[in-house]
Amino acid sequence: TLSYDTTSTENKPYTFVLKVTDSSGRESATATWTFTTANTGPTVAWTAPANNSTVTGKVSLKATATPASSGTSTITKWCLTINGEEATNYSAATFVLNDAAELSSGYYTKSGGCWSSGYDSRKITLSYDTTSMENKPYTFVLKVTDSSGRESATATWTFTTNNPGPTITGTSSMG
């Protein structure tokens, strides 16, 4: 009996070839067995606030990732684009691990719009002060990768900022 855990392997065809040798040095013919792995990847979904919201001031965007239901994979990488550009404000993120511990982005390697670590990071919160952003729609796209290198489909979330502009007040004296 041969046991083989396919959850940590890339989805592709594999071939096992088996040949045995007895104590006299005689070899058997080879036996081959081919199979193709088709492990599902992780999933990611935005959870708050509602998609297509209009926001003002400070906003916390939240998403949850789940590894495939089988296997031993963990969520080790989160990638974000905003309006098609790789995210650069890495400190906006905090993460919640599978064991409910919370970690700041300082515990992650940051590059190319991604946060990576060996931790099993199941949730992300992105905190933004929209008063420093132009009033317009913003589209956030998340993708996660598990410890076996499998990527999720992307999750898209859009909001529009609508912060009031400055006001002018004053008095006039005509004289």
Coordinates of N, CA and C in Angstrom, one line a residue:
T1 N 0.9 -1.2 0.0 CA 0.0 0.0 0.0 C 0.9 1.2 0.0
L2 N 0.6 2.1 -0.9 CA 1.3 3.4 -1.0 C 0.3 4.5 -0.7
S3 N 0.6 5.4 0.3 CA -0.2 6.5 0.6 C 0.5 7.8 0.1
Y4 N -0.2 8.7 -0.5 CA 0.3 9.9 -1.1 C -0.6 11.0 -0.9
D5 N -0.2 12.1 -0.2 CA -1.1 13.2 0.0 C -0.9 14.2 -1.2
T6 N -1.9 14.3 -2.0 CA -1.8 15.2 -3.2 C -2.1 16.6 -2.8
T7 N -2.6 16.9 -1.6 CA -3.0 18.3 -1.3 C -1.8 19.3 -1.3
S8 N -0.6 18.8 -1.2 CA 0.5 19.7 -1.2 C 1.2 19.7 -2.5
T9 N 0.6 19.2 -3.6 CA 1.2 19.2 -4.9 C 0.5 20.0 -5.9
E10 N 1.2 20.4 -6.9 CA 0.6 21.2 -8.0 C -0.4 20.4 -8.7
N11 N -1.5 21.0 -9.2 CA -2.5 20.3 -10.0 C -1.9 20.0 -11.4
K12 N -1.6 18.8 -11.7 CA -1.0 18.3 -13.0 C -1.0 16.8 -12.9
P13 N -0.7 16.2 -14.1 CA -0.5 14.7 -14.1 C 0.7 14.3 -13.4
Y14 N 0.7 13.1 -12.7 CA 1.8 12.5 -12.1 C 1.8 11.0 -12.5
T15 N 3.0 10.4 -12.6 CA 3.1 9.0 -12.9 C 4.1 8.4 -11.9
F16 N 3.6 7.3 -11.3 CA 4.4 6.5 -10.4 C 4.9 5.3 -11.2
V17 N 6.1 5.0 -11.0 CA 6.7 3.8 -11.7 C 7.3 2.9 -10.6
L18 N 6.9 1.7 -10.5 CA 7.3 0.8 -9.5 C 8.0 -0.5 -10.1
K19 N 9.2 -0.8 -9.5 CA 9.9 -2.0 -9.9 C 10.5 -2.6 -8.6
V20 N 10.4 -3.8 -8.4 CA 10.9 -4.5 -7.2 C 12.0 -5.4 -7.6
T21 N 12.9 -5.6 -6.6 CA 14.1 -6.5 -6.8 C 14.1 -7.5 -5.6
D22 N 14.2 -8.8 -5.9 CA 14.2 -9.7 -4.8 C 15.6 -9.9 -4.3
S23 N 15.8 -10.7 -3.3 CA 17.1 -10.9 -2.6 C 18.1 -11.5 -3.5
S24 N 17.7 -12.2 -4.6 CA 18.6 -12.7 -5.6 C 19.0 -11.8 -6.7
G25 N 18.5 -10.5 -6.6 CA 18.8 -9.5 -7.6 C 17.9 -9.6 -8.8
R26 N 16.9 -10.4 -8.9 CA 16.0 -10.4 -10.0 C 15.0 -9.3 -9.9
E27 N 14.8 -8.6 -11.0 CA 13.9 -7.5 -11.1 C 12.6 -7.8 -11.7
S28 N 11.5 -7.2 -11.3 CA 10.2 -7.4 -11.9 C 10.1 -6.5 -13.1
A29 N 9.1 -6.7 -13.8 CA 8.7 -5.7 -14.9 C 8.2 -4.5 -14.1
T30 N 8.2 -3.3 -14.8 CA 7.7 -2.1 -14.1 C 6.2 -2.0 -14.2
A31 N 5.7 -1.5 -13.2 CA 4.2 -1.2 -13.1 C 4.1 0.4 -13.0
T32 N 3.2 0.9 -13.8 CA 3.1 2.4 -13.8 C 1.6 2.7 -13.4
W33 N 1.5 3.8 -12.8 CA 0.2 4.3 -12.4 C 0.2 5.8 -12.6
T34 N -0.7 6.3 -13.4 CA -0.8 7.8 -13.7 C -2.1 8.3 -13.1
F35 N -2.0 9.5 -12.5 CA -3.2 10.2 -12.0 C -3.0 11.7 -12.2
T36 N -4.0 12.4 -12.2 CA -4.0 13.9 -12.3 C -4.6 14.5 -11.0
T37 N -3.9 15.4 -10.4 CA -4.4 16.0 -9.2 C -5.3 17.1 -9.6
A38 N -6.4 17.3 -8.8 CA -7.3 18.4 -9.1 C -7.8 19.0 -7.8
N39 N -6.9 19.4 -7.0 CA -7.2 20.0 -5.7 C -7.8 21.4 -5.9
T40 N -8.8 21.7 -5.1 CA -9.4 23.0 -5.2 C -8.5 24.0 -4.4
G41 N -8.5 25.2 -4.9 CA -7.7 26.3 -4.3 C -8.5 26.9 -3.1
P42 N -7.9 27.9 -2.5 CA -8.6 28.6 -1.5 C -9.6 29.6 -2.0
T43 N -10.4 30.1 -1.2 CA -11.4 31.2 -1.6 C -11.2 32.4 -0.7
V44 N -11.6 33.5 -1.3 CA -11.5 34.8 -0.6 C -12.8 35.6 -0.9
A45 N -13.3 36.3 0.1 CA -14.6 37.1 -0.1 C -14.5 38.3 0.8
W46 N -15.0 39.4 0.3 CA -15.2 40.6 1.1 C -16.3 40.4 2.0
T47 N -16.3 40.9 3.2 CA -17.3 40.7 4.2 C -18.0 42.1 4.6
A48 N -17.2 43.2 4.6 CA -17.8 44.4 5.0 C -17.0 45.6 4.5
P49 N -17.6 46.8 4.4 CA -19.0 47.0 4.3 C -19.6 46.5 3.0
A50 N -20.8 46.8 2.7 CA -21.5 46.3 1.5 C -20.8 46.8 0.3
N51 N -20.7 45.9 -0.8 CA -20.2 46.3 -2.0 C -20.9 47.5 -2.6
N52 N -20.3 48.3 -3.4 CA -20.9 49.5 -4.1 C -21.4 50.5 -3.1
S53 N -20.8 50.6 -1.9 CA -21.1 51.6 -0.9 C -20.6 52.9 -1.3
T54 N -21.2 53.9 -0.7 CA -20.6 55.3 -0.7 C -20.1 55.5 0.7
V55 N -18.9 55.9 0.8 CA -18.2 56.1 2.1 C -17.7 57.5 2.3
T56 N -17.6 57.8 3.6 CA -16.9 59.1 4.0 C -16.1 58.8 5.2
G57 N -15.0 59.6 5.4 CA -14.2 59.5 6.6 C -13.4 58.2 6.6
K58 N -13.3 57.6 7.8 CA -12.5 56.4 8.0 C -13.4 55.2 7.6
V59 N -12.8 54.2 6.9 CA -13.5 53.0 6.6 C -12.6 51.8 6.8
S60 N -13.2 50.7 7.3 CA -12.5 49.5 7.4 C -13.1 48.5 6.5
L61 N -12.2 48.0 5.5 CA -12.6 47.0 4.6 C -12.2 45.6 5.1
K62 N -13.1 44.6 5.1 CA -12.8 43.3 5.7 C -13.0 42.2 4.7
A63 N -12.2 41.2 4.7 CA -12.3 40.1 3.9 C -11.9 38.8 4.6
T64 N -12.4 37.7 4.2 CA -12.1 36.4 4.8 C -11.6 35.4 3.8
A65 N -10.6 34.7 4.1 CA -10.1 33.6 3.2 C -10.2 32.3 3.8
T66 N -10.5 31.3 3.0 CA -10.6 29.9 3.5 C -9.8 29.0 2.6
P67 N -8.9 28.1 3.2 CA -8.2 27.1 2.4 C -9.2 26.1 1.9
A68 N -8.7 25.3 1.0 CA -9.6 24.2 0.5 C -10.0 23.3 1.6
S69 N -11.2 22.7 1.5 CA -11.7 21.9 2.6 C -11.0 20.6 2.9
S70 N -10.2 20.2 1.9 CA -9.3 19.0 2.2 C -7.9 19.4 2.2
G71 N -7.1 18.7 2.9 CA -5.7 18.9 2.9 C -5.2 19.7 4.1
T72 N -4.0 20.1 4.0 CA -3.3 20.8 5.2 C -2.9 22.2 4.8
S73 N -3.3 22.8 3.7 CA -2.9 24.1 3.3 C -3.3 25.2 4.2
T74 N -2.6 26.2 4.3 CA -2.9 27.4 5.0 C -2.8 28.6 4.1
I75 N -3.4 29.7 4.5 CA -3.4 30.9 3.7 C -2.1 31.7 4.1
T76 N -1.2 31.9 3.1 CA 0.1 32.5 3.4 C 0.4 33.8 2.6
K77 N -0.5 34.1 1.7 CA -0.2 35.3 0.9 C -1.6 36.0 0.5
W78 N -1.6 37.3 0.7 CA -2.7 38.2 0.3 C -2.2 39.2 -0.7
C79 N -2.8 39.4 -1.8 CA -2.4 40.4 -2.8 C -3.6 41.3 -3.1
L80 N -3.3 42.6 -3.2 CA -4.3 43.6 -3.4 C -4.0 44.6 -4.5
T81 N -4.9 44.9 -5.3 CA -4.8 46.0 -6.3 C -5.9 47.0 -6.0
I82 N -5.6 48.2 -6.2 CA -6.6 49.3 -6.1 C -6.7 50.0 -7.4
N83 N -7.8 50.0 -8.0 CA -8.0 50.6 -9.4 C -6.9 50.1 -10.3
G84 N -6.6 48.8 -10.3 CA -5.7 48.2 -11.2 C -4.2 48.3 -10.8
E85 N -3.9 49.1 -9.8 CA -2.5 49.3 -9.4 C -2.2 48.5 -8.1
E86 N -1.0 47.9 -8.0 CA -0.6 47.2 -6.8 C -0.7 48.1 -5.6
A87 N -1.3 47.6 -4.5 CA -1.3 48.4 -3.3 C 0.1 48.7 -2.8
T88 N 0.2 49.9 -2.2 CA 1.5 50.3 -1.7 C 1.4 50.7 -0.2
N89 N 0.2 50.9 0.3 CA 0.0 51.3 1.7 C -0.1 50.0 2.6
Y90 N 1.1 49.4 2.7 CA 1.1 48.1 3.4 C 0.6 48.2 4.9
S91 N 0.9 49.3 5.5 CA 0.6 49.4 7.0 C -0.9 49.5 7.2
A92 N -1.7 49.7 6.1 CA -3.2 49.7 6.3 C -3.8 48.4 6.7
A93 N -3.0 47.3 6.6 CA -3.5 46.0 6.8 C -3.2 45.4 8.2
T94 N -4.2 44.8 8.8 CA -4.1 43.9 9.9 C -4.7 42.5 9.6
F95 N -4.2 41.5 10.2 CA -4.6 40.1 9.9 C -5.1 39.4 11.1
V96 N -6.0 38.5 10.9 CA -6.4 37.6 12.0 C -6.0 36.2 11.5
L97 N -5.4 35.5 12.4 CA -4.9 34.1 12.1 C -6.0 33.1 12.3
N98 N -5.7 31.9 11.9 CA -6.7 30.8 12.1 C -7.0 30.6 13.6
D99 N -6.0 30.8 14.5 CA -6.2 30.7 15.9 C -6.7 31.9 16.6
A100 N -7.2 32.9 15.8 CA -7.8 34.1 16.2 C -6.8 35.2 16.7
A101 N -5.5 34.9 16.7 CA -4.5 35.9 17.0 C -4.5 37.0 15.9
E102 N -4.3 38.3 16.3 CA -4.2 39.4 15.4 C -2.8 39.8 15.2
L103 N -2.4 40.1 14.0 CA -1.1 40.5 13.7 C -1.1 41.7 12.8
S104 N -0.2 42.6 13.0 CA 0.0 43.8 12.2 C 0.7 43.4 10.9
S105 N 0.8 44.3 9.9 CA 1.5 44.0 8.7 C 3.0 43.9 8.9
G106 N 3.5 44.4 10.0 CA 4.9 44.3 10.3 C 5.5 42.9 10.4
Y107 N 4.6 41.9 10.6 CA 5.0 40.5 10.6 C 5.1 39.9 9.3
Y108 N 4.8 40.6 8.2 CA 4.7 40.1 6.9 C 5.7 40.6 6.0
T109 N 6.2 39.8 5.0 CA 7.0 40.3 3.9 C 6.1 41.1 2.9
K110 N 6.5 42.2 2.5 CA 5.6 43.1 1.6 C 6.3 43.3 0.3
S111 N 5.6 43.0 -0.8 CA 6.2 43.3 -2.1 C 5.1 43.1 -3.2
G112 N 5.2 44.0 -4.2 CA 4.3 43.9 -5.3 C 2.8 43.9 -5.0
G113 N 2.4 44.6 -4.0 CA 1.0 44.7 -3.6 C 0.6 43.5 -2.7
C114 N 1.5 42.7 -2.2 CA 1.2 41.4 -1.5 C 1.9 41.5 -0.1
W115 N 1.2 40.8 0.8 CA 1.7 40.5 2.1 C 1.9 39.0 2.2
S116 N 3.0 38.5 2.6 CA 3.3 37.1 2.7 C 3.9 36.7 4.0
S117 N 3.6 35.5 4.5 CA 4.1 35.0 5.8 C 3.9 33.5 5.9
G118 N 4.5 32.9 6.9 CA 4.3 31.5 7.2 C 3.0 31.3 8.0
Y119 N 2.4 32.4 8.5 CA 1.2 32.3 9.3 C 0.0 31.9 8.5
D120 N -1.0 31.3 9.1 CA -2.2 30.9 8.5 C -3.2 32.1 8.7
S121 N -3.1 33.1 7.8 CA -3.9 34.3 7.9 C -5.2 34.2 7.2
R122 N -6.3 34.2 8.0 CA -7.6 33.9 7.5 C -8.5 35.2 7.3
K123 N -8.1 36.3 7.9 CA -8.9 37.5 7.7 C -8.0 38.7 7.5
I124 N -8.4 39.7 6.8 CA -7.7 40.9 6.6 C -8.6 42.1 6.9
T125 N -8.1 43.1 7.5 CA -8.8 44.4 7.6 C -7.9 45.5 7.1
L126 N -8.5 46.2 6.1 CA -7.7 47.3 5.5 C -8.4 48.6 6.0
S127 N -7.6 49.5 6.7 CA -8.2 50.7 7.2 C -7.7 51.9 6.5
Y128 N -8.6 52.7 6.0 CA -8.3 53.9 5.2 C -9.0 55.1 5.7
D129 N -8.4 56.3 5.6 CA -9.0 57.5 5.9 C -9.3 58.1 4.5
T130 N -10.6 58.1 4.1 CA -10.9 58.5 2.7 C -10.9 60.0 2.5
T131 N -10.8 60.7 3.6 CA -10.8 62.2 3.5 C -9.5 62.7 2.7
S132 N -8.5 61.8 2.6 CA -7.3 62.2 1.9 C -7.4 61.6 0.4
M133 N -8.5 61.0 0.1 CA -8.6 60.4 -1.2 C -9.6 61.3 -2.1
E134 N -9.3 61.3 -3.4 CA -10.2 62.0 -4.3 C -11.6 61.3 -4.3
N135 N -12.6 62.2 -4.4 CA -14.0 61.7 -4.5 C -14.2 61.0 -5.8
K136 N -14.3 59.7 -5.8 CA -14.5 58.9 -7.1 C -14.6 57.4 -6.7
P137 N -15.0 56.6 -7.6 CA -15.1 55.1 -7.3 C -13.6 54.5 -7.2
Y138 N -13.6 53.5 -6.3 CA -12.3 52.8 -6.1 C -12.7 51.3 -6.1
T139 N -11.9 50.5 -6.8 CA -12.1 49.1 -6.9 C -10.9 48.4 -6.3
F140 N -11.2 47.6 -5.3 CA -10.2 46.8 -4.6 C -10.4 45.3 -5.0
V141 N -9.3 44.7 -5.4 CA -9.3 43.3 -5.9 C -8.3 42.5 -5.0
L142 N -8.8 41.5 -4.4 CA -8.0 40.6 -3.5 C -7.8 39.3 -4.1
K143 N -6.7 38.7 -3.9 CA -6.4 37.3 -4.3 C -5.5 36.7 -3.2
V144 N -5.8 35.5 -2.8 CA -5.0 34.8 -1.8 C -4.3 33.6 -2.4
T145 N -3.2 33.2 -1.7 CA -2.4 32.0 -2.1 C -2.2 31.1 -0.9
D146 N -2.4 29.8 -1.1 CA -2.2 28.9 0.1 C -0.8 28.4 0.1
S147 N -0.5 27.6 1.1 CA 0.9 27.1 1.3 C 1.3 26.1 0.3
S148 N 0.4 25.6 -0.5 CA 0.7 24.7 -1.6 C 0.9 25.4 -2.9
G149 N 0.8 26.8 -2.9 CA 0.9 27.6 -4.1 C -0.3 27.7 -4.9
R150 N -1.5 27.3 -4.4 CA -2.7 27.4 -5.2 C -3.3 28.8 -4.9
E151 N -3.8 29.5 -6.0 CA -4.4 30.8 -5.8 C -5.9 30.7 -5.9
S152 N -6.5 31.7 -5.2 CA -7.9 31.8 -5.3 C -8.3 32.6 -6.5
A153 N -9.6 32.5 -6.8 CA -10.1 33.5 -7.8 C -10.1 34.8 -7.1
T154 N -10.2 35.9 -7.9 CA -10.2 37.2 -7.3 C -11.5 37.6 -6.7
A155 N -11.5 38.4 -5.7 CA -12.7 39.0 -5.1 C -12.6 40.5 -5.3
T156 N -13.7 41.1 -5.8 CA -13.7 42.5 -6.2 C -14.7 43.2 -5.3
W157 N -14.3 44.4 -4.8 CA -15.1 45.2 -4.0 C -15.0 46.7 -4.4
T158 N -16.1 47.4 -4.6 CA -16.0 48.8 -5.0 C -16.7 49.7 -4.0
F159 N -16.1 50.8 -3.8 CA -16.8 51.9 -3.1 C -16.5 53.2 -3.7
T160 N -17.4 54.2 -3.4 CA -17.2 55.6 -3.9 C -17.0 56.5 -2.7
T161 N -16.0 57.3 -2.8 CA -15.8 58.3 -1.7 C -16.7 59.5 -2.0
N162 N -17.2 60.1 -0.9 CA -18.1 61.2 -1.0 C -17.8 62.1 0.2
N163 N -16.6 62.6 0.3 CA -16.3 63.5 1.4 C -16.6 65.0 1.0
P164 N -17.1 65.7 2.0 CA -17.4 67.1 1.7 C -16.1 67.9 1.4
G165 N -16.2 68.9 0.6 CA -15.0 69.7 0.3 C -15.0 70.8 1.3
P166 N -14.0 71.7 1.2 CA -13.9 72.8 2.2 C -15.0 73.8 2.0
T167 N -15.3 74.5 3.0 CA -16.3 75.5 2.9 C -15.6 76.9 3.2
I168 N -16.2 77.9 2.6 CA -15.7 79.2 2.9 C -16.7 80.0 3.7
T169 N -16.2 80.5 4.8 CA -17.1 81.3 5.6 C -16.4 82.6 5.8
G170 N -17.1 83.7 6.0 CA -16.4 84.9 6.3 C -17.5 86.0 6.4
T171 N -16.9 87.2 6.7 CA -17.8 88.3 6.8 C -17.3 89.4 5.8
S172 N -18.1 90.2 5.5 CA -17.8 91.3 4.6 C -18.1 92.6 5.2
S173 N -17.2 93.5 5.1 CA -17.5 94.8 5.6 C -17.3 95.7 4.4
M174 N -18.3 96.5 4.2 CA -18.2 97.4 3.1 C -18.2 98.8 3.7
G175 N -17.3 99.5 3.4 CA -17.3 100.7 4.1 C -16.7 101.8 3.6

